[in-house]
Coordinates of C-alpha atoms in Angstrom, one line a residue:
M1 CA -16.0 101.3 -87.3
A2 CA -12.9 103.1 -85.9
S3 CA -9.5 101.7 -86.8
M4 CA -7.2 100.7 -84.0
V5 CA -3.4 100.9 -84.0
L6 CA -1.6 98.2 -82.0
Y7 CA 1.4 99.7 -80.2
E8 CA 4.6 97.7 -80.2
P9 CA 7.4 98.9 -77.9
Y10 CA 10.8 99.3 -79.4
I11 CA 14.2 100.8 -78.6
I12 CA 16.5 102.5 -81.1
H13 CA 20.3 102.2 -80.9
V14 CA 23.3 103.9 -82.4
Y15 CA 26.9 102.8 -82.0
D16 CA 30.3 104.5 -81.9
Q17 CA 32.3 104.3 -85.2
N18 CA 36.0 104.3 -85.9
V19 CA 37.0 106.7 -88.7
I20 CA 40.3 107.8 -90.2
R21 CA 40.7 111.6 -90.1
D22 CA 39.8 113.4 -93.3
T23 CA 37.6 110.5 -94.6
T24 CA 33.9 109.9 -94.4
A25 CA 32.2 108.5 -91.3
V26 CA 29.0 106.5 -91.6
L27 CA 26.5 106.4 -88.7
T28 CA 23.6 104.0 -88.8
C29 CA 20.3 104.2 -86.8
Y30 CA 19.4 100.7 -85.8
I31 CA 15.6 100.2 -85.7
P32 CA 14.1 96.8 -84.6
S33 CA 13.0 94.7 -87.6
H34 CA 9.4 94.2 -86.3
V35 CA 8.7 98.0 -86.7
T36 CA 10.7 98.9 -89.8
N37 CA 7.6 98.8 -92.0
Y38 CA 6.2 101.9 -90.4
V39 CA 9.1 103.5 -88.4
Y40 CA 11.7 105.6 -90.3
V41 CA 14.6 107.9 -89.5
S42 CA 13.4 111.5 -89.6
S43 CA 16.6 113.3 -88.4
W44 CA 19.9 113.2 -86.6
V45 CA 20.8 115.7 -83.8
I46 CA 24.4 116.7 -83.0
D47 CA 25.2 117.7 -79.4
D48 CA 21.4 118.1 -78.8
N49 CA 21.4 121.5 -80.7
Y50 CA 22.1 121.0 -84.4
T51 CA 19.5 119.0 -86.4
I52 CA 20.0 117.3 -89.8
S53 CA 16.5 116.6 -91.1
S54 CA 15.3 114.3 -93.8
Q55 CA 13.6 117.4 -95.3
N56 CA 17.0 119.0 -96.0
K57 CA 18.1 119.0 -99.7
I58 CA 21.3 117.2 -100.5
S59 CA 24.0 119.7 -101.2
R60 CA 27.7 120.1 -101.0
N61 CA 27.5 119.9 -97.3
K62 CA 29.5 118.3 -94.5
Y63 CA 26.5 116.1 -93.7
I64 CA 24.2 113.9 -95.9
L65 CA 21.2 112.1 -94.5
F66 CA 20.2 109.3 -96.8
P67 CA 16.6 108.1 -97.4
E68 CA 17.2 104.8 -95.5
G69 CA 18.5 106.8 -92.5
S70 CA 22.3 106.5 -92.5
L71 CA 24.3 109.7 -92.0
H72 CA 27.5 110.5 -93.8
I73 CA 29.9 112.9 -92.1
H74 CA 32.5 114.2 -94.6
R75 CA 36.2 115.1 -94.0
V76 CA 36.1 114.1 -90.3
T77 CA 38.2 116.2 -88.0
S78 CA 39.4 115.7 -84.4
E79 CA 36.6 118.2 -83.3
D80 CA 34.0 115.8 -84.8
G81 CA 35.2 113.2 -82.3
Q82 CA 34.1 115.5 -79.4
Q83 CA 30.5 115.6 -80.6
S84 CA 27.6 113.3 -79.8
F85 CA 25.1 112.0 -82.4
R86 CA 21.6 110.8 -81.8
C87 CA 19.1 109.7 -84.4
F88 CA 15.3 110.3 -84.2
T89 CA 12.6 108.3 -85.8
K90 CA 8.9 108.8 -86.6
N91 CA 6.0 106.3 -86.6
R92 CA 3.9 106.6 -89.7
L93 CA 0.9 105.1 -87.9
T94 CA 0.9 107.1 -84.7
G95 CA 3.0 110.2 -85.6
E96 CA 5.1 109.5 -82.5
T97 CA 8.7 110.7 -82.6
K98 CA 11.3 108.8 -80.7
G99 CA 15.1 109.4 -80.1
S100 CA 17.8 106.7 -79.9
Y101 CA 18.3 105.2 -76.5
N102 CA 22.0 106.2 -76.5
T103 CA 24.3 108.6 -78.4
A104 CA 27.1 107.7 -80.8
H105 CA 30.6 109.2 -81.0
L106 CA 33.3 109.1 -83.6
V107 CA 36.6 107.7 -82.7
V108 CA 39.0 109.7 -85.0
L109 CA 42.1 107.7 -85.9
E110 CA 45.4 109.1 -87.3
P111 CA 47.4 106.2 -88.6
N112 CA 51.1 106.5 -89.0
E113 CA 51.3 104.2 -92.0
G114 CA 49.5 103.8 -95.3
I115 CA 46.2 101.9 -95.5
S116 CA 44.6 100.8 -98.8
P117 CA 41.0 102.0 -99.4
T118 CA 38.1 100.1 -97.9
I119 CA 34.5 101.0 -98.9
T120 CA 32.4 101.2 -95.7
D121 CA 29.0 102.2 -97.2
S122 CA 27.4 101.6 -100.6
K123 CA 24.1 100.3 -102.0
P124 CA 23.9 97.4 -104.4
Q125 CA 20.5 98.6 -105.6
V126 CA 19.1 102.1 -105.9
T127 CA 15.7 103.0 -107.4
A128 CA 14.7 106.5 -108.6
N129 CA 11.6 107.9 -110.5
V130 CA 12.0 109.6 -113.8
G131 CA 12.8 113.3 -113.3
E132 CA 14.0 112.8 -109.7
T133 CA 17.6 112.9 -108.4
A134 CA 19.2 109.5 -108.1
V135 CA 21.5 109.3 -105.0
L136 CA 24.2 106.6 -105.1
P137 CA 26.2 106.5 -101.9
C138 CA 29.8 105.6 -101.6
A139 CA 32.0 106.1 -98.5
G140 CA 35.4 104.7 -97.8
Q141 CA 38.4 104.6 -95.4
G142 CA 42.1 104.7 -96.1
Q143 CA 45.4 106.4 -95.4
P144 CA 46.0 108.8 -97.1
P145 CA 42.3 109.6 -97.5
P146 CA 41.1 108.1 -100.8
T147 CA 39.6 109.9 -103.8
Y148 CA 36.4 108.8 -105.5
S149 CA 35.5 108.3 -109.2
W150 CA 32.2 107.1 -110.6
F151 CA 31.7 105.2 -113.8
H152 CA 28.6 104.1 -115.8
V153 CA 29.0 100.8 -117.6
K154 CA 27.7 101.1 -121.2
N155 CA 28.2 98.4 -123.7
S156 CA 31.0 97.0 -121.5
E157 CA 32.7 100.5 -121.5
W158 CA 33.3 102.4 -118.4
V159 CA 32.2 106.0 -118.9
L160 CA 33.5 108.6 -116.3
M161 CA 30.4 110.3 -114.8
T162 CA 32.1 113.7 -114.0
S163 CA 31.9 114.4 -117.7
Q164 CA 28.1 114.5 -117.5
S165 CA 26.2 117.8 -117.2
R166 CA 23.6 116.4 -114.8
V167 CA 26.1 115.0 -112.4
Q168 CA 27.2 116.2 -109.0
Q169 CA 29.5 114.4 -106.6
V170 CA 29.6 115.1 -102.9
E171 CA 32.7 113.4 -101.7
G172 CA 31.9 109.8 -102.7
T173 CA 28.2 110.2 -103.2
L174 CA 27.0 110.5 -106.8
L175 CA 23.9 112.7 -107.5
L176 CA 22.4 112.2 -110.9
E177 CA 19.8 114.9 -111.5
G178 CA 16.7 114.6 -113.8
V179 CA 17.2 110.9 -114.1
Q180 CA 15.9 109.2 -117.3
V181 CA 15.2 105.6 -118.3
E182 CA 18.4 105.5 -120.3
D183 CA 20.4 106.2 -117.1
E184 CA 19.4 102.8 -115.7
G185 CA 22.2 100.3 -115.4
Q186 CA 25.4 99.4 -113.6
Y187 CA 27.6 102.0 -111.9
H188 CA 31.0 101.5 -110.3
C189 CA 32.4 103.6 -107.4
V190 CA 36.2 103.5 -107.4
T191 CA 38.2 104.6 -104.4
N192 CA 42.0 105.3 -104.9
N193 CA 45.0 106.3 -102.8
S194 CA 48.7 105.6 -102.9
Q195 CA 48.2 102.2 -101.3
G196 CA 45.7 100.8 -103.8
K197 CA 42.1 101.0 -104.8
S198 CA 38.7 99.4 -104.1
V199 CA 35.7 99.1 -106.4
V200 CA 32.0 98.6 -105.5
E201 CA 29.0 98.1 -107.9
T202 CA 25.5 99.8 -107.7
M203 CA 22.6 98.9 -110.0
L204 CA 20.4 101.8 -110.7
T205 CA 16.7 101.1 -111.6
V206 CA 14.7 103.9 -113.1
I207 CA 10.9 103.9 -112.8
A208 CA 8.7 105.7 -115.3
P209 CA 5.0 106.0 -114.7
L210 CA 3.0 103.2 -116.4
K211 CA 0.4 104.0 -119.1
A212 CA -1.5 101.5 -121.1
S213 CA -4.1 101.5 -123.9
V214 CA -5.5 98.7 -126.1
E215 CA -5.6 99.3 -129.9
P216 CA -8.1 99.3 -131.4
H217 CA -10.3 100.5 -128.6
S218 CA -13.3 98.9 -130.2
L219 CA -13.3 96.2 -132.8
V220 CA -16.4 95.1 -134.8
M221 CA -16.0 91.8 -136.8
L222 CA -17.9 89.2 -138.6
T223 CA -17.8 85.6 -137.5
G224 CA -14.7 83.8 -138.9
G225 CA -12.5 86.9 -139.1
I226 CA -9.1 87.5 -137.4
A227 CA -8.9 89.8 -134.4
T228 CA -5.7 91.4 -133.2
L229 CA -5.6 93.4 -130.0
T230 CA -2.4 95.3 -129.0
C231 CA -1.6 96.5 -125.5
V232 CA 0.3 99.7 -126.0
V233 CA 2.5 100.3 -123.0
S234 CA 4.7 103.1 -121.9
G235 CA 6.7 103.3 -118.6
H236 CA 9.6 101.4 -117.1
P237 CA 10.2 98.8 -116.1
V238 CA 7.4 96.4 -117.2
D239 CA 7.5 93.2 -115.2
S240 CA 4.6 91.4 -116.8
I241 CA 1.5 91.9 -119.0
V242 CA -1.7 89.8 -118.2
W243 CA -4.6 89.5 -120.6
M244 CA -8.1 88.9 -119.3
K245 CA -11.6 88.8 -120.8
N246 CA -14.5 90.2 -118.8
F247 CA -12.1 90.1 -115.8
R248 CA -11.4 86.4 -116.2
S249 CA -8.2 84.8 -117.5
V250 CA -8.0 84.4 -121.3
I251 CA -8.0 80.7 -122.2
F252 CA -5.3 80.1 -124.8
D253 CA -5.5 77.4 -127.4
G254 CA -4.5 76.9 -131.0
R255 CA -7.0 79.6 -132.0
I256 CA -6.3 82.2 -129.3
H257 CA -2.6 82.9 -128.7
F258 CA 0.1 85.6 -128.2
R259 CA 2.1 87.0 -131.1
S260 CA 4.1 88.7 -128.3
R261 CA 3.3 89.3 -124.7
N262 CA 1.4 92.5 -125.5
V263 CA -0.3 91.3 -128.7
L264 CA -3.4 89.0 -128.4
H265 CA -4.3 87.2 -131.6
I266 CA -7.7 85.4 -132.2
R267 CA -8.2 83.4 -135.4
A268 CA -11.6 82.3 -136.7
V269 CA -13.5 84.6 -134.4
T270 CA -16.8 83.2 -133.0
R271 CA -19.7 84.9 -131.1
A272 CA -18.2 83.4 -127.9
D273 CA -15.2 85.6 -128.3
Q274 CA -17.3 88.8 -128.0
G275 CA -16.6 90.8 -124.8
M276 CA -14.4 93.3 -123.0
Y277 CA -10.6 92.4 -123.2
Q278 CA -8.4 93.9 -120.5
C279 CA -4.6 94.1 -120.4
F280 CA -3.0 94.5 -116.9
V281 CA 0.5 95.8 -116.8
Y282 CA 2.6 95.2 -113.6
S283 CA 5.8 97.0 -112.4
H284 CA 7.3 96.9 -109.0
G285 CA 4.0 96.3 -107.2
N286 CA 2.1 98.9 -109.3
N287 CA -0.3 98.2 -112.1
V288 CA -2.3 99.9 -114.7
Q289 CA -5.0 98.5 -117.0
A290 CA -6.7 99.2 -120.3
A291 CA -9.6 97.6 -122.1
A292 CA -11.1 97.2 -125.6
Q293 CA -14.4 95.8 -126.8
L294 CA -14.7 93.0 -129.3
I295 CA -18.1 92.9 -131.1
V296 CA -18.6 89.9 -133.3
G297 CA -21.2 89.5 -136.1
D298 CA -23.0 92.8 -135.5
V299 CA -22.7 96.3 -136.9
P300 CA -23.8 99.4 -135.1
P301 CA -26.4 101.6 -136.8
E302 CA -25.4 104.1 -139.4
L303 CA -27.5 107.1 -140.7
H304 CA -27.5 107.5 -144.4
N305 CA -30.1 110.2 -144.9
G306 CA -32.2 112.5 -142.6
F307 CA -34.6 115.4 -142.9
A308 CA -34.1 119.2 -142.9
E309 CA -35.6 122.0 -140.9
T310 CA -39.0 123.0 -142.2
T311 CA -41.7 125.6 -141.6
L312 CA -45.4 125.2 -142.5
D313 CA -48.9 126.2 -141.7
A314 CA -51.2 124.5 -139.2
G315 CA -53.4 121.9 -141.0
A316 CA -50.7 121.0 -143.5
S317 CA -49.4 117.5 -143.9
L318 CA -45.8 116.5 -143.2
S319 CA -43.6 113.4 -143.9
L320 CA -40.2 112.9 -142.2
Q321 CA -37.8 110.1 -143.2
C322 CA -34.6 108.6 -141.9
I323 CA -32.6 105.9 -143.8
V324 CA -30.4 103.7 -141.6
S325 CA -28.5 100.5 -141.7
G326 CA -26.8 98.0 -139.3
H327 CA -26.7 94.4 -138.2
P328 CA -29.1 93.4 -136.8
L329 CA -31.3 95.9 -138.5
P330 CA -32.0 98.8 -136.1
E331 CA -35.2 99.6 -134.4
V332 CA -36.2 103.3 -135.0
T333 CA -38.1 105.4 -132.5
W334 CA -39.4 109.0 -133.0
L335 CA -39.2 111.8 -130.4
I336 CA -40.3 115.4 -130.2
D337 CA -38.2 117.6 -127.9
K338 CA -36.6 114.5 -126.4
L339 CA -40.1 113.2 -125.4
P340 CA -42.3 110.4 -126.9
L341 CA -44.7 111.5 -129.6
P342 CA -48.0 112.6 -128.2
E343 CA -51.0 110.3 -128.6
G344 CA -53.1 111.3 -131.6
R345 CA -54.4 109.7 -134.8
H346 CA -52.7 112.2 -137.0
F347 CA -49.2 110.7 -136.2
H348 CA -48.3 107.6 -138.3
T349 CA -44.9 105.8 -138.1
G350 CA -43.7 102.9 -140.1
K351 CA -40.6 101.3 -141.8
I352 CA -39.6 99.6 -145.0
E353 CA -36.5 97.6 -145.8
N354 CA -35.2 98.4 -149.3
E355 CA -33.3 96.1 -151.7
N356 CA -29.9 97.3 -150.4
G357 CA -30.7 96.1 -146.9
K358 CA -31.2 99.6 -145.6
L359 CA -34.2 100.6 -143.4
I360 CA -36.4 103.5 -144.4
A361 CA -38.2 104.8 -141.3
F362 CA -40.9 107.4 -141.7
L363 CA -43.2 109.6 -139.7
N364 CA -46.3 111.0 -141.4
I365 CA -48.5 113.7 -139.9
S366 CA -51.8 114.1 -141.7
R367 CA -53.0 117.5 -140.3
I368 CA -50.3 119.1 -138.2
H369 CA -51.3 121.3 -135.2
T370 CA -49.4 124.3 -133.9
R371 CA -48.7 122.3 -130.8
D372 CA -46.9 119.7 -132.9
G373 CA -44.0 122.0 -133.7
G374 CA -40.6 121.3 -132.1
F375 CA -37.4 119.4 -132.5
Y376 CA -38.1 116.0 -134.2
E377 CA -35.6 113.2 -133.8
C378 CA -35.3 109.7 -135.2
V379 CA -33.2 107.3 -133.0
A380 CA -31.9 104.1 -134.5
S381 CA -30.6 101.4 -132.1
N382 CA -29.8 97.7 -132.4
G383 CA -28.3 96.8 -129.1
I384 CA -24.8 97.4 -130.4
G385 CA -24.9 101.1 -130.9
L386 CA -27.2 104.1 -131.4
V387 CA -27.4 106.9 -134.0
S388 CA -29.9 109.7 -134.2
H389 CA -30.9 112.7 -136.4
V390 CA -32.7 115.8 -135.3
A391 CA -34.2 118.9 -137.0
K392 CA -36.7 121.6 -136.2
V393 CA -40.3 121.6 -137.5
N394 CA -41.9 125.1 -137.2
V395 CA -45.7 125.4 -137.3
Y396 CA -47.2 128.9 -137.5
G397 CA -49.2 129.8 -134.4
P398 CA -49.1 131.0 -130.8
P399 CA -46.6 129.7 -128.3
Y400 CA -47.1 126.4 -126.6
V401 CA -44.8 124.9 -123.9
R402 CA -45.0 121.2 -123.4
P403 CA -45.1 119.8 -119.8
M404 CA -41.6 118.9 -118.6
K405 CA -40.6 116.0 -116.4
N406 CA -38.8 116.8 -113.1
V407 CA -35.1 116.5 -113.3
T408 CA -32.5 115.0 -110.8
V409 CA -28.9 116.1 -111.2
V410 CA -25.7 115.2 -109.3
E411 CA -24.1 118.0 -107.3
G412 CA -21.1 119.5 -109.1
E413 CA -22.2 118.3 -112.5
R414 CA -23.6 120.4 -115.4
L415 CA -27.4 120.7 -115.8
I416 CA -29.0 121.3 -119.2
L417 CA -32.7 122.1 -119.4
Q418 CA -34.4 122.3 -122.8
C419 CA -37.6 124.3 -123.0
P420 CA -39.9 122.3 -125.4
V421 CA -41.6 125.2 -127.2
A422 CA -44.0 124.9 -130.2
G423 CA -45.5 127.8 -132.1
Y424 CA -43.9 130.1 -134.7
P425 CA -42.4 132.6 -134.8
I426 CA -41.2 132.9 -131.2
K427 CA -39.6 136.2 -130.1
H428 CA -38.3 135.3 -126.7
I429 CA -37.8 132.2 -124.5
V430 CA -37.2 133.2 -120.9
W431 CA -36.2 131.1 -117.9
E432 CA -37.3 132.3 -114.5
R433 CA -36.8 131.2 -110.9
G434 CA -39.2 132.8 -108.5
S435 CA -39.5 136.4 -109.6
L436 CA -36.0 136.5 -111.1
Q437 CA -35.2 136.1 -114.8
L438 CA -32.1 134.0 -115.4
P439 CA -29.2 134.2 -115.7
I440 CA -28.5 135.6 -112.2
N441 CA -24.9 134.3 -111.8
H442 CA -21.9 133.4 -113.9
R443 CA -22.7 129.6 -113.8
Q444 CA -26.0 130.1 -115.6
Q445 CA -26.4 130.7 -119.3
V446 CA -29.6 131.0 -121.4
F447 CA -29.7 130.4 -125.2
Q448 CA -32.1 131.7 -127.8
N449 CA -33.2 128.1 -128.6
G450 CA -34.6 127.7 -125.1
S451 CA -31.7 125.9 -123.5
L452 CA -30.7 126.7 -119.9
I453 CA -27.2 125.5 -118.7
I454 CA -26.1 125.6 -115.1
R455 CA -22.5 124.6 -114.5
E456 CA -21.2 123.1 -111.3
V457 CA -24.7 122.6 -109.8
K458 CA -25.0 123.4 -106.1
R459 CA -27.7 121.9 -103.9
D460 CA -28.3 125.0 -101.7
S461 CA -28.6 127.5 -104.5
D462 CA -29.8 125.5 -107.6
Q463 CA -32.4 123.0 -106.2
G464 CA -36.0 124.1 -106.7
Q465 CA -38.6 125.0 -109.3
Y466 CA -37.9 126.7 -112.6
R467 CA -40.3 128.2 -115.2
C468 CA -39.9 128.5 -118.9
N469 CA -41.9 131.2 -120.6
A470 CA -42.3 131.5 -124.4
I471 CA -43.4 134.8 -125.9
S472 CA -44.5 135.4 -129.5
E473 CA -43.9 138.6 -131.5
D474 CA -47.5 139.7 -130.9
G475 CA -47.2 139.3 -127.1
A476 CA -48.9 135.9 -126.7
S477 CA -47.2 133.6 -124.2
D478 CA -47.3 130.2 -122.6
H479 CA -45.2 128.6 -119.8
Q480 CA -44.4 125.4 -117.9
D481 CA -42.6 124.6 -114.6
V482 CA -40.0 122.0 -113.9
T483 CA -38.6 120.9 -110.5
V484 CA -34.8 120.3 -110.2
K485 CA -33.5 118.0 -107.4
V486 CA -29.8 118.0 -106.6
T487 CA -28.3 114.9 -105.1
S488 CA -24.9 113.7 -104.0
M489 CA -22.9 111.3 -106.1
L490 CA -22.8 107.6 -105.1
I491 CA -19.2 106.4 -105.0
V492 CA -18.6 102.7 -105.7
N493 CA -15.3 101.0 -104.8
L494 CA -14.2 98.9 -107.8
D495 CA -10.8 97.8 -106.3
N496 CA -12.0 94.2 -105.9
L497 CA -12.6 94.0 -109.6
A498 CA -8.8 94.0 -110.3
P499 CA -7.2 90.6 -110.7
P500 CA -4.4 89.4 -108.4
H501 CA -0.8 90.2 -109.2
P502 CA 0.6 87.4 -111.3

């Protein structure tokens, strides 16, 4: 459904300003309040032929256009009073550019008597991102024209800013380059002339990108233990930290409480405490999140002993063994070349629990066939985690390639095809597509163990049928085909999973 932009008519105005010669004039572009969310000042034009754009970098210039749209004109002369000024705005929604209904002029005054300084433009609050240039405006009137000094208040002490290497001052405007978090704080602009002085305060807020992580990322405990999760936060400022469990608010009681706002403490852990814990960090309308998993009463599988690569004659017997542990005790399945064991009475699997609580899983083959060769794998899983062990079993005999299941891969991802070859010894494993032997481009790579890797899969060029051909030293061979389908990725919007701002 196409989006629709509702047009609201508006008129922009500018007004004449009185200014004492040799001081700074401030012109303001007045935009109606009902459109200020999406209409901004893009430029000022002088006498319809000289443009001051928001894209111009601030420099030691006669003019400065500030982000909110005001224009400073430094060291005003009588010639400036003969010029006309018009502001132009841009609509973020429609792209429309509109000029002010009228033009403004400077009325240049030359008082005959002294006038104490008056500050005509400043900002009580300025916000800048780390690494950017913070711009603190200050403009004043007075006779004689006032001078400007900037001070940073640190520990109740006023520190003169001109002594800092990263500081520039354009008339009354302070430019603080490469701003850092430690630059945040209170700044004073002081204007002076022989008639007196005036002081104005600006609070600088420095924003550093938020990052968050929860430590530990995964915590496995027995019932009755003590769990402590810490939300490690970097960035500035941090307005609030909210803890949730499975995207629902954490219910605090005498057993679950904060040690500090970023440390969650759970005493006498129960199975009900198990789940995903998220910390949401908020700052100036932005937020980041991190998560950790608390697993209670269960231990993921651990492999204590496996089996080594072996080579044997057809008809021999073979016994493979894996020793694992975990809570609950894992289930063990056996695979050959990532496929279930073929049906046959000569395959026997079983398990025994020993006195130490470990599980001994075994696979016995009474009379092994050449076709039984390949990569054998024991996989132990208990619902909490998974561990596996794999090694090659070589059986002397001619090549045999097991049938392969068709493969679906997401476009742009990496595809790995393993050729399930039995027989020993094997001289070559060759991948082909059509009449061409792979690789045929830089994205393809074929390994001696029968693996084919295709990086950054493309639907037009990589979808189709592939053939794996295994060849022995005496020239015997066998092959199988596999079809590769390339599909587009399904994108799911998870924005609605985030909790509301506190």
